[in-house]
Structure formats: structure tokens, C-alpha cells
Amino acid sequence: MSAAIAIAGALLVAGPAGASPVPVADPTAQTAQTPLERQILPTGNGWASEDTGTTGGSAAEAANVYDVSTKAELLAAFATGGNQPKIVRVHGSIDANTAADGSPLTCESYADGTNYSLAQYLEDFDPATYGRDRKPEGPQEDARRLAAAKQAKTIRWDIPGNTTIVGATPGSSITGAALRINGASNVIVRNLTLRDAADCFPAWDPTDGTEGNWNSEYDLLQVINKATHVWIDHSAFTDAPNLDSSQPLYFGRPYQVHDGAVDVTNGSDLVTMSYNRFSDHDKLLLIGSTDSPTRGDPGKLRVTIHHNVFENVGQRAPRVRFGHVDVYNNHFKVTEDSAIPYEYSLGAGFSSHLYAEANAFTLPAGVDAAEIIGRYKGTAITTTANAVNGKITDIRAEYNAAAAPADQLAEDTSWIPALRTQVHPAQAVPALLKDSTGPVFTAGGDL
Ligand code: CA
Ligand code: CA
């Protein structure tokens, strides 16, 4: 807390980008008895603890503590109180795909009045008829965009800075929302389940991959546009019960209605993800969305990912460009009957610095240790003391042994992560995390 000045038992910390100082709780006052929503990120707990640390809305005055159980209440809480520290306690289940009066909105509701018809869209852009060069444009693509804009306006919600949002109980959830931390600083998300941010209107891109792909817009939580100091803890992220595997194939490709789970992009920085449960999702954690340096990514995208469980995740856990990303003590589990095809876990992208230590990988027969790493223009990665099915395994050596010479990855000797809590032996990780990830807390205060 080097930028902090002690004044009469409180602290004043400079806000983001020169904003006037806001009062925050004295972090030294935090004890085991501190209610969930008043807790701050402990010192030394990952990149989000760098310099001023992450306090979220822990110091909120009573007037800025909100108990919400509907979408309207949640959005009103986000919109109130300006930059003041704010606590939002979510009760029960909130569904984003609902109208102002709380009635459910379906994909058909958004398409109403736009002339969008999936059947017509499929007819207009069928590569079997028009070839792979025909990019969607014209009335049906215009209609799709209109309908998609209506859904985006309904489900895309920005969490403001200096905010702590928690599930009031382990059962609290938000379904269908594309939450964002959009250019904001100092946000804590804990004890909350975020599920199924399905896009009603996937777009066909005939030039994506060799066969074309359906692409969707929404991440469950997007950290974007120079957002900084974000702590995501003891939360759950999943597509269930709406898995992409239950969607049809169109044009021979999966009609994928989900994008990322937590994506960190566009110059965002200083994020810690701890004790979360990520499950049943394909493209999970994208850190850096482009190889181009123009979005402010070089030197940013510093993320710590520790003590999380990844169960039946297809790829990008994480996939990194530019960032210095510390991945330790996580449990990656792929089950025999996973509905999500396993591609890889750790993606070494352009100019990436991934450091993977003491993680446990539980893989079924048919998935080899060589598949854990994927190379996407990266040149180096550090892996140390990881375990595969209980046995300490050099996963970079396994990867290199199976990779073509041009795809070899060197050891990344450019950095050693600091800002760590205790590092456990990889073999202890599965038992350690068995019942301790995801929402497990009950908030304090007057419930
Ligand atoms: Ca996408
Ligand atoms: Ca995304």
C-alpha cells in the first residue's frame, strides 16, 4: 500500500487515473471474522495485490451496501453511488434474459421485429450453395445484427469500479449475463455462480479455420479496456445446463453459442483468480485478444491463476498473449465422458510469458500429457513440478517430444513469479481443492 496515507484510522488511496482519493478500509484490520463482503485481497496474493492492492467496495458506507435479488435491483445498485466503494450482495438466482417487468425474454423475443430468421440465414449463406468465400452480408445479416444488439443491450452489464459483488449464499447465481469490468479499477467478485451467457445470434464466419466457424459474442465475465486490480475468487463459471454439445451442427460446424468464461483483454492488468471452479466450457480464459500491440497489451495482462479447478474445459485455460501469467496449484480434470472435446490447457500465444508450477492434471486414457500445452506463436514457457495423473511430469518436455521442430518451446528464463501464497506440492492439489473451490461462503450483515 505504498500510495496510501494513514488518516485517523482510515486510509486514503488514489483512485484510478487521477480520480480523487476514496476512503478504504484499513487492510490491517481484516481478521478471520471480517464478513465476506468486507474482506480485501490479502497482501501478496497474486498480481492483483501489486502496488495499491485490491480492496473492491470493502469500505462501503451502509448506504452503499445493496442486497439484490432481481435484475432491476442489481442494475440499480451498479448505477448508484458513483465511484464510492460499493458492496452488492446477490440473493438467489438472477436471470439476465428478462424484461423490465421480470418476464422472460427468449431468442424469439429479441428477433421480433427484426425479420431475422435462422432458417433464412442458413439458406442465404450456405457454403454448400455459395462456397466459402461468401461472407454474410445483406438483409439477413443486418437483421441478425439488429437482433443481437437488442440482446446485448439486455444482458451486457458493467460492474463499476471500487465494487465488491458477492453471492450472499453459495446458491446465488446470475444466468445469461455478459458481465464486464470495463475500464474500471478495484473490483472483487466472490462466491458467485455465473452461468450460460448464451448468444442467441451466433455469426457465421466462413474464413475462420479451414471449414468456417460459428462465433458468439459473450463472455461470462470480461475484464476489458484497461481494467485493473481485479480479484475473482471462490466463484463458479459454467455453460451448464446449456452445453454447446446439445446444439446442432449447421454447415457441418458446431453452432457454438458461448464465447469465453473470463477473458482479460485490451490492456487490462493485475488480476488474481483463486479458488474458482470452471466447468463444462470450451474456450475458457483468453488473456490478450490480438497479436497486435495496438490495444495496449505489451507490459500488461499480468494475471495470477491459483488453486482453481478446471473440469471438462476444452481449451484456453488460459491462452496467453503478451502477459506474464502465473498458473500454480490448479487442478485440471478431464473426465472420460466429458461433453466438451479436450484440445489443450495452457496456450502459449504471441509474446506470452506463462509460468506453470505445481499444477495437477487428471487426464483420461486417450489424452496424452503432450496435449496439455498448445503453441500459438509463443516461443517459451516455464513448467515445473506439475503432476499428470499423480506423477510428476515435465509437461514442456512431453509437448516438445511430440511437436515438430518449428513448434518447440524453450524454457522462459525471463521472469520468476512473486506475489504468491503458499505453493503446495502438485500431488496434494486434487484433495486440497476437492471441496474448497467455487462458492462456499455466506455473507455477513443483515440478511
Ligand atoms: Ca469467439
Ligand atoms: Ca471473448
XYZ file of C-alpha atoms and ligand atoms in Angstrom:
449
model
C 0.000 0.000 0.000
C 2.782 2.412 -0.882
C 0.375 5.074 -2.245
C -1.690 5.106 0.925
C -1.656 7.792 3.623
C -2.990 6.882 7.042
C -5.556 9.378 8.339
C -7.394 8.816 11.609
C -7.563 5.047 11.329
C -8.704 5.052 7.696
C -6.650 5.153 4.562
C -6.891 7.317 1.508
C -5.841 5.618 -1.691
C -5.507 7.352 -5.022
C -8.314 6.228 -7.306
C -7.829 5.175 -10.909
C -6.359 7.635 -13.385
C -6.083 10.591 -11.024
C -9.601 10.376 -9.588
C -9.914 11.897 -6.135
C -8.919 9.620 -3.258
C -11.595 7.356 -1.873
C -11.655 6.121 1.730
C -10.916 2.439 2.083
C -10.838 0.069 4.993
C -7.558 -0.324 6.797
C -6.393 -3.672 5.429
C -4.511 -4.404 8.622
C -7.885 -4.507 10.390
C -9.000 -7.555 8.383
C -9.499 -10.638 10.501
C -10.963 -14.079 10.022
C -14.197 -12.630 11.416
C -14.417 -9.929 8.758
C -17.641 -10.566 6.778
C -17.090 -11.902 3.265
C -18.166 -8.688 1.568
C -15.820 -6.575 3.746
C -12.736 -8.654 3.005
C -9.953 -7.408 0.765
C -7.375 -9.279 -1.274
C -4.627 -10.287 1.163
C -1.161 -8.856 0.597
C 0.973 -10.978 -1.713
C -1.961 -12.854 -3.234
C -1.189 -12.674 -6.927
C -0.855 -9.880 -9.422
C -3.989 -8.076 -8.149
C -2.101 -7.450 -4.894
C 0.626 -5.471 -6.705
C 1.174 -1.852 -5.582
C -2.140 -0.474 -4.177
C -3.711 -3.929 -3.931
C -7.385 -4.722 -4.436
C -9.944 -3.610 -1.875
C -13.108 -3.503 -4.012
C -16.009 -1.973 -2.129
C -14.870 -3.268 1.261
C -15.079 0.172 2.884
C -18.597 0.947 1.635
C -20.790 3.076 3.867
C -24.058 1.446 4.910
C -25.940 3.438 2.246
C -23.786 1.822 -0.437
C -24.443 -1.783 0.587
C -27.067 -3.371 -1.647
C -28.972 -6.618 -1.214
C -30.331 -7.553 -4.620
C -32.487 -10.450 -5.734
C -33.727 -9.193 -9.102
C -32.085 -7.915 -12.247
C -33.656 -4.484 -11.745
C -32.219 -4.240 -8.225
C -28.795 -5.382 -9.405
C -28.621 -2.850 -12.235
C -29.891 -0.089 -9.951
C -27.120 -0.921 -7.471
C -24.488 -0.762 -10.230
C -25.857 2.621 -11.360
C -25.952 4.263 -7.918
C -23.273 5.921 -5.838
C -20.734 6.878 -8.488
C -17.155 5.975 -7.646
C -17.889 5.422 -3.944
C -16.988 1.995 -2.541
C -19.976 -0.262 -3.035
C -20.982 -3.731 -1.879
C -23.531 -5.783 -3.802
C -24.851 -8.975 -2.227
C -26.664 -11.198 -4.708
C -29.503 -13.339 -3.334
C -30.976 -16.295 -5.180
C -30.919 -16.599 -8.958
C -30.980 -13.625 -11.301
C -31.758 -14.185 -14.981
C -30.391 -11.638 -17.453
C -32.750 -12.624 -20.252
C -35.732 -10.885 -18.685
C -37.713 -7.741 -19.448
C -38.013 -4.758 -17.092
C -41.121 -6.343 -15.527
C -39.208 -9.570 -14.881
C -40.898 -11.618 -17.597
C -38.587 -13.966 -19.511
C -37.121 -12.989 -22.867
C -36.402 -15.710 -25.413
C -34.257 -15.590 -28.522
C -37.505 -15.136 -30.444
C -38.300 -12.044 -28.342
C -35.056 -10.390 -29.448
C -35.616 -11.361 -33.081
C -39.150 -9.947 -33.014
C -39.482 -7.033 -35.420
C -36.046 -7.528 -36.998
C -37.008 -10.007 -39.739
C -34.219 -12.282 -38.546
C -34.890 -15.930 -39.250
C -32.285 -18.607 -38.604
C -33.796 -20.731 -41.375
C -33.447 -17.862 -43.844
C -29.936 -17.041 -42.597
C -28.892 -20.667 -43.149
C -30.370 -20.579 -46.621
C -28.725 -17.268 -47.553
C -25.184 -18.174 -46.521
C -24.933 -21.924 -47.043
C -21.355 -22.616 -48.161
C -22.596 -25.760 -49.918
C -24.502 -23.419 -52.246
C -22.339 -20.309 -52.243
C -18.883 -21.583 -51.342
C -16.590 -20.490 -48.524
C -15.951 -17.046 -49.970
C -19.444 -15.766 -49.313
C -19.270 -13.673 -46.135
C -22.637 -12.992 -44.515
C -23.988 -9.628 -45.669
C -27.336 -8.304 -46.800
C -30.786 -8.345 -45.190
C -30.411 -11.449 -43.013
C -27.004 -10.393 -41.676
C -28.373 -6.897 -40.991
C -31.342 -8.457 -39.205
C -29.041 -10.716 -37.179
C -27.030 -7.707 -36.066
C -30.184 -5.841 -35.057
C -31.465 -8.756 -33.006
C -28.017 -9.291 -31.458
C -27.862 -5.618 -30.464
C -31.172 -5.996 -28.645
C -29.860 -8.958 -26.705
C -26.551 -7.224 -25.942
C -28.385 -4.211 -24.546
C -30.368 -6.544 -22.296
C -27.642 -8.838 -20.948
C -24.371 -6.845 -21.033
C -23.790 -5.271 -17.630
C -20.755 -3.338 -16.420
C -19.597 -3.751 -12.835
C -18.364 -0.337 -11.678
C -15.005 0.315 -10.023
C -14.462 0.179 -6.254
C -17.089 -2.558 -6.043
C -17.318 -5.884 -4.281
C -20.025 -8.187 -5.623
C -20.621 -11.413 -3.733
C -23.124 -14.212 -3.690
C -24.943 -13.871 -0.365
C -25.007 -17.669 -0.117
C -23.341 -20.494 -2.084
C -26.594 -20.823 -4.062
C -26.502 -17.296 -5.515
C -26.208 -17.139 -9.288
C -26.554 -14.970 -12.352
C -27.626 -16.710 -15.548
C -27.332 -15.413 -19.092
C -25.440 -12.205 -18.310
C -22.346 -10.959 -20.112
C -20.779 -9.151 -17.166
C -17.897 -6.790 -17.770
C -15.295 -4.942 -15.793
C -14.916 -2.360 -18.479
C -12.161 0.170 -17.915
C -12.868 0.071 -14.185
C -10.423 -0.477 -11.361
C -10.543 -2.204 -7.998
C -13.254 -4.861 -8.293
C -13.813 -8.014 -6.249
C -16.101 -10.827 -7.449
C -16.559 -13.650 -4.938
C -18.818 -16.534 -4.007
C -20.958 -16.172 -7.116
C -22.032 -18.599 -9.836
C -22.092 -17.174 -13.358
C -23.642 -19.440 -15.960
C -24.613 -19.729 -19.591
C -24.066 -16.376 -21.296
C -25.557 -17.833 -24.467
C -25.624 -15.755 -27.643
C -28.971 -16.111 -29.424
C -27.419 -14.998 -32.691
C -24.068 -16.637 -33.483
C -22.394 -15.270 -36.602
C -21.115 -17.474 -39.404
C -17.527 -16.788 -40.389
C -16.623 -18.856 -43.451
C -12.965 -17.811 -43.178
C -12.443 -18.923 -39.548
C -10.366 -22.111 -39.719
C -10.381 -24.423 -42.694
C -14.114 -25.140 -42.582
C -15.580 -21.920 -41.198
C -16.985 -21.446 -37.684
C -19.950 -20.113 -35.758
C -18.787 -17.384 -33.382
C -20.537 -15.970 -30.362
C -20.083 -12.703 -28.532
C -20.456 -13.092 -24.833
C -18.083 -13.989 -22.047
C -19.434 -14.702 -18.574
C -17.056 -12.032 -17.248
C -14.961 -9.795 -19.443
C -12.078 -7.794 -17.993
C -11.507 -5.254 -20.699
C -10.302 -1.791 -21.698
C -7.502 -1.226 -19.189
C -9.409 -2.618 -16.234
C -7.019 -3.184 -13.332
C -6.893 -4.642 -9.834
C -9.470 -7.400 -10.143
C -9.864 -10.326 -7.725
C -12.102 -13.189 -8.815
C -12.395 -15.747 -6.055
C -14.457 -18.755 -4.972
C -16.820 -18.319 -7.907
C -18.153 -20.799 -10.446
C -18.254 -20.389 -14.215
C -20.127 -22.839 -16.425
C -22.260 -23.263 -19.540
C -24.385 -25.864 -17.781
C -27.141 -26.771 -18.268
C -26.925 -25.401 -21.839
C -23.862 -27.161 -23.233
C -22.722 -26.407 -26.771
C -22.699 -30.159 -27.357
C -26.510 -30.041 -27.225
C -26.583 -27.545 -30.091
C -26.949 -28.733 -33.687
C -24.348 -28.609 -36.441
C -25.037 -26.063 -39.156
C -22.896 -26.031 -42.281
C -21.173 -29.015 -40.695
C -19.832 -26.930 -37.817
C -20.976 -26.755 -34.172
C -23.476 -23.967 -33.610
C -21.470 -22.642 -30.654
C -23.462 -20.170 -28.558
C -20.780 -19.406 -25.951
C -17.543 -17.440 -26.141
C -15.165 -17.064 -23.181
C -15.701 -17.626 -19.471
C -13.323 -14.961 -18.137
C -11.418 -13.059 -20.834
C -8.798 -10.438 -19.936
C -8.055 -8.157 -22.854
C -7.287 -4.695 -24.212
C -4.559 -3.551 -21.834
C -6.187 -4.878 -18.672
C -3.822 -5.741 -15.859
C -3.284 -7.059 -12.346
C -5.835 -9.832 -11.961
C -5.921 -12.673 -9.430
C -8.214 -15.663 -9.967
C -8.259 -18.016 -6.985
C -10.322 -20.966 -5.781
C -12.796 -20.774 -8.657
C -14.477 -23.725 -10.347
C -14.553 -23.612 -14.130
C -16.557 -26.384 -15.766
C -18.221 -27.531 -18.971
C -16.960 -24.748 -21.206
C -14.846 -24.738 -24.343
C -12.833 -21.502 -24.787
C -12.217 -20.558 -21.185
C -9.699 -17.845 -20.339
C -8.414 -15.693 -23.160
C -5.671 -13.362 -21.977
C -4.914 -10.980 -24.830
C -7.150 -10.989 -27.897
C -4.720 -9.960 -30.618
C -1.075 -10.311 -31.608
C -1.078 -6.614 -32.483
C 0.371 -4.302 -29.806
C -2.092 -1.521 -30.600
C -4.561 -2.300 -27.779
C -2.072 -1.604 -25.029
C -1.325 -5.228 -24.156
C 2.511 -5.226 -24.068
C 3.632 -4.935 -20.427
C 0.072 -5.522 -19.169
C -2.139 -8.615 -18.920
C -0.445 -9.714 -15.690
C -2.655 -12.419 -14.208
C -2.282 -14.976 -11.409
C -4.356 -18.148 -11.598
C -4.040 -20.332 -8.497
C -5.992 -23.028 -6.684
C -8.755 -23.252 -9.271
C -10.442 -26.392 -10.579
C -10.912 -26.730 -14.338
C -13.294 -29.593 -15.094
C -14.170 -30.546 -18.657
C -12.762 -27.410 -20.235
C -11.893 -27.633 -23.929
C -9.145 -25.072 -24.415
C -7.600 -21.764 -23.310
C -7.023 -22.437 -19.633
C -5.528 -19.954 -20.222
C -4.400 -18.938 -23.725
C -1.983 -16.058 -23.313
C -0.620 -13.278 -25.493
C 1.893 -10.740 -24.116
C 1.024 -11.213 -20.451
C 3.053 -12.535 -17.537
C 0.716 -15.205 -16.246
C 1.406 -17.300 -13.155
C -0.526 -20.581 -13.094
C 0.096 -22.628 -9.958
C -1.653 -25.228 -7.828
C -4.647 -25.659 -10.115
C -6.384 -28.960 -10.800
C -7.172 -29.628 -14.449
C -9.629 -32.511 -14.759
C -10.818 -34.094 -17.959
C -13.358 -36.838 -17.449
C -13.878 -39.833 -19.714
C -17.430 -38.744 -20.558
C -16.776 -35.000 -20.997
C -19.219 -33.358 -23.419
C -16.524 -30.817 -24.314
C -13.783 -32.123 -26.631
C -10.384 -31.608 -24.972
C -7.908 -29.631 -27.060
C -5.289 -28.278 -24.657
C -4.985 -26.393 -21.370
C -2.037 -23.994 -21.482
C -1.828 -21.911 -24.669
C 1.488 -20.184 -25.370
C 0.494 -17.325 -27.651
C 2.414 -14.460 -29.185
C 4.980 -12.907 -26.847
C 3.467 -14.795 -23.891
C 5.104 -15.478 -20.543
C 3.364 -18.436 -18.946
C 4.737 -19.919 -15.736
C 3.027 -23.161 -14.729
C 4.098 -24.657 -11.415
C 2.774 -27.495 -9.276
C -0.492 -27.981 -11.106
C -2.262 -31.340 -11.163
C -3.652 -32.762 -14.387
C -6.098 -35.647 -14.281
C -6.458 -36.992 -17.801
C -8.422 -39.981 -19.074
C -6.994 -42.743 -21.230
C -6.591 -41.346 -24.728
C -5.477 -37.874 -23.639
C -1.693 -37.650 -23.516
C 0.463 -35.363 -21.351
C 1.855 -33.946 -24.612
C -1.557 -32.372 -25.280
C -1.559 -30.134 -22.171
C 0.372 -27.356 -23.903
C -0.697 -25.700 -27.147
C 1.582 -23.357 -29.081
C 0.094 -20.303 -30.811
C 3.197 -18.369 -31.885
C 4.724 -18.471 -28.400
C 8.414 -19.233 -28.102
C 8.891 -20.122 -24.443
C 7.062 -21.369 -21.364
C 8.152 -22.398 -17.883
C 6.702 -25.561 -16.419
C 7.938 -27.033 -13.190
C 6.840 -29.678 -10.690
C 3.497 -30.375 -12.367
C 1.813 -33.756 -11.938
C -0.084 -35.767 -14.523
C -2.322 -38.460 -13.060
C -0.387 -38.251 -9.813
C 3.097 -38.479 -11.316
C 5.499 -35.531 -11.542
C 5.861 -34.879 -15.269
C 7.861 -32.426 -17.347
C 4.936 -31.268 -19.474
C 7.073 -28.988 -21.646
C 9.371 -31.924 -22.483
C 6.308 -34.082 -23.240
C 4.983 -31.352 -25.520
C 8.322 -30.857 -27.292
C 8.802 -34.596 -27.808
C 5.568 -34.701 -29.798
C 5.914 -31.337 -31.564
C 7.530 -30.530 -34.905
C 10.929 -28.770 -34.687
C 9.396 -25.408 -35.639
C 6.894 -25.728 -32.764
C 9.376 -26.357 -29.943
C 9.043 -24.237 -26.815
C 12.095 -23.133 -24.849
C 12.159 -22.572 -21.104
C 11.168 -18.978 -20.297
C 14.039 -17.677 -18.189
C 12.886 -14.049 -18.308
C 10.929 -13.963 -15.032
C 10.101 -15.736 -11.800
C 6.665 -15.048 -10.318
C 6.436 -13.410 -6.901
C 3.209 -12.431 -5.106
C 2.290 -15.980 -4.226
C 0.555 -17.550 -1.289
C 1.775 -20.972 -0.211
C 2.672 -23.290 -3.091
C 1.550 -26.841 -2.377
C 3.038 -29.972 -3.958
C 1.164 -30.824 -7.163
C 0.148 -34.255 -5.899
C -1.612 -32.675 -2.904
C -3.675 -30.319 -5.060
C -6.647 -32.543 -6.064
C -7.505 -33.422 -2.461
C -6.811 -29.872 -1.298
C -9.265 -28.390 -3.809
C -11.882 -31.138 -3.698
C -14.398 -29.234 -1.565
C -12.872 -25.773 -1.338
C -13.407 -24.146 -4.734
C -16.413 -22.245 -6.006
C -18.988 -20.535 -3.774
C -18.708 -21.808 -0.213
C -19.429 -18.741 1.914
C -22.366 -16.938 3.440
C -22.149 -13.164 3.518
C -22.455 -11.309 6.791
C -24.556 -8.269 7.598
C -28.318 -8.132 7.924
C -29.608 -10.793 5.596
Ca -15.251 -16.119 -30.483
Ca -14.382 -13.075 -25.508
